[in-house]
PDB file of C-alpha atoms in Angstrom:
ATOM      1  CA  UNK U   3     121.782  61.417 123.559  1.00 71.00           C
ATOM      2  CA  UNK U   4     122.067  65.270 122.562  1.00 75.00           C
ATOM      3  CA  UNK U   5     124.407  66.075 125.018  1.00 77.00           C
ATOM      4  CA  UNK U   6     127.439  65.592 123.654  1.00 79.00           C
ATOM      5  CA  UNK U   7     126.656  67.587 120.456  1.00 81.00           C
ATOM      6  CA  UNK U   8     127.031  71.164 121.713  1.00 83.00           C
ATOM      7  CA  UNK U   9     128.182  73.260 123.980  1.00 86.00           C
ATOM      8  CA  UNK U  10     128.082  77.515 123.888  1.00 89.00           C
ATOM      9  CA  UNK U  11     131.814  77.089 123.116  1.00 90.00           C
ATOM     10  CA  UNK U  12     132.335  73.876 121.117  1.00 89.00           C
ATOM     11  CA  UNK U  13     130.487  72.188 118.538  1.00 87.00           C
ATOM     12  CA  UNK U  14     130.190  68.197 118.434  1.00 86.00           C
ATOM     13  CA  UNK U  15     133.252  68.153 116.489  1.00 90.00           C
ATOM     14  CA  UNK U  16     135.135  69.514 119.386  1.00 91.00           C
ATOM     15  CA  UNK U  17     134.192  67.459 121.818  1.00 90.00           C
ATOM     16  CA  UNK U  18     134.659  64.102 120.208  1.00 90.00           C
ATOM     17  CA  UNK U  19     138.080  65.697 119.318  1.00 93.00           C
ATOM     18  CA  UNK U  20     138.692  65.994 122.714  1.00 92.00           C
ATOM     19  CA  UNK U  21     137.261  62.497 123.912  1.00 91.00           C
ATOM     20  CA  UNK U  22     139.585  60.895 120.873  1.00 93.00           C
ATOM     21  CA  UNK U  23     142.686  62.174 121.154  1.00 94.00           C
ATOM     22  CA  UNK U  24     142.803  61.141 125.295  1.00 93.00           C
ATOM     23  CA  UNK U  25     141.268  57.923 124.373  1.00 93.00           C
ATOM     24  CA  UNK U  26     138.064  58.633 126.280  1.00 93.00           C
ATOM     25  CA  UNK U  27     134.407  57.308 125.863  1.00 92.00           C
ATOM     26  CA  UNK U  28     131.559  59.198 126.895  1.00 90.00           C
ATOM     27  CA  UNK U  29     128.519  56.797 127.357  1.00 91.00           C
ATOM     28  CA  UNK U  30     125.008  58.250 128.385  1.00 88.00           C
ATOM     29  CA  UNK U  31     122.184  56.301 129.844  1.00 89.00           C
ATOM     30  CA  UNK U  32     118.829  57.909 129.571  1.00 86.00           C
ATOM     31  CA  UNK U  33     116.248  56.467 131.775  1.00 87.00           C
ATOM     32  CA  UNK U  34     112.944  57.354 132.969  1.00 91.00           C
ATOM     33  CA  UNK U  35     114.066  59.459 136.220  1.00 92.00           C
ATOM     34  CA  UNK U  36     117.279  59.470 135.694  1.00 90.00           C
ATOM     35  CA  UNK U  37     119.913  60.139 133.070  1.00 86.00           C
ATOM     36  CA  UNK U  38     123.657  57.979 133.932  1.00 89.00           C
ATOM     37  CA  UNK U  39     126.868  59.605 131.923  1.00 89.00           C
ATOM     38  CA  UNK U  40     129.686  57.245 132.684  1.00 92.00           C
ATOM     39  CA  UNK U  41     133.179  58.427 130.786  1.00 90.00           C
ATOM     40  CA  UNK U  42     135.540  55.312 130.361  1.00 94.00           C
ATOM     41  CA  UNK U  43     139.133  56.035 130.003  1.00 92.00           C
ATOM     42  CA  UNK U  44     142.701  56.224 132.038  1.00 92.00           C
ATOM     43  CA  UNK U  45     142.457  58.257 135.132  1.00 90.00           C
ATOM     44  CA  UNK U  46     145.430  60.411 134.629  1.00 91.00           C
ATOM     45  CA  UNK U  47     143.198  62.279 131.551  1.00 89.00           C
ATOM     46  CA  UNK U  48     140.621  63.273 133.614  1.00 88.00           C
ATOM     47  CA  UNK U  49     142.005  66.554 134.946  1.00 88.00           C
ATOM     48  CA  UNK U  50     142.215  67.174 131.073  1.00 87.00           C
ATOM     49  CA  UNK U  51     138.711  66.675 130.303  1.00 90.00           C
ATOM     50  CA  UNK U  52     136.851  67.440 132.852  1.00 91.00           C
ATOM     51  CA  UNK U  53     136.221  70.784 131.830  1.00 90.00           C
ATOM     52  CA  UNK U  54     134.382  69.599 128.713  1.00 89.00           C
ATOM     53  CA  UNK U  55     132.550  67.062 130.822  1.00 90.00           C
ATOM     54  CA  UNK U  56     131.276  69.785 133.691  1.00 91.00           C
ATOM     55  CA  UNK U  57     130.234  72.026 130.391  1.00 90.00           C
ATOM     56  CA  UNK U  58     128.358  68.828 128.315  1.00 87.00           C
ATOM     57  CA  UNK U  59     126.304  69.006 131.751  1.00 88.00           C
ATOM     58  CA  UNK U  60     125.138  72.288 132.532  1.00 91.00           C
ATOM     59  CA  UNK U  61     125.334  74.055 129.130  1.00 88.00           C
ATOM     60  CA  UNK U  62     123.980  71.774 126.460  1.00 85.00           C
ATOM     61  CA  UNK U  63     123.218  73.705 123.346  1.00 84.00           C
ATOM     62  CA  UNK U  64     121.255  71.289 120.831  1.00 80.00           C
ATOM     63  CA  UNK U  65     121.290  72.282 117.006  1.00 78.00           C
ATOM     64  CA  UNK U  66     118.880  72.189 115.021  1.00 80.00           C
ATOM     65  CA  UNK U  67     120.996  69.611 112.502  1.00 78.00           C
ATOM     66  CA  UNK U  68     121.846  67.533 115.538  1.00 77.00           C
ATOM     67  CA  UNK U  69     118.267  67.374 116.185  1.00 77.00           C
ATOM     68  CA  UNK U  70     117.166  66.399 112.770  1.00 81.00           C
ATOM     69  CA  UNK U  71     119.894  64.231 112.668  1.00 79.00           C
ATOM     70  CA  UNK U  72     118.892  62.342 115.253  1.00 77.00           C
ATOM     71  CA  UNK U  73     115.113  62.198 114.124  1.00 78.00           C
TER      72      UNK U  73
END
């Protein structure tokens, strides 16, 4: 669930911006082998967010409020 919450280039913030103002939902789906992102929206945004989505993936940065947050 700490995905969303940082990247090295935008804070949690950002991203929810992002999500909102296209009308997007990012839903993750942790399992046991496994983790499932589905992003629920209109197709014709996705060339405009999938940028953030690709990032969310393969740079997660997790801060150390996010974490206690989430504790």
């Amino acid at each position: 669930t700490l995905l969303p919450k940082g990247t090295p280039t935008k804070t949690s913030f950002e991203i929810n911006q992002v999500l909102d103002y296209y009308g997007l939902h990012l839903e993750i789906t942790p399992g046991f082998d496994f983790t499932s992102l589905t992003l629920y929206g209109l197709t014709k945004y996705i060339d405009r967010v999938l940028d953030v989505l690709v990032e969310i993936i393969q740079s997660p940065v997790f801060p150390e409020n996010e974490i206690e947050q989430s504790k």
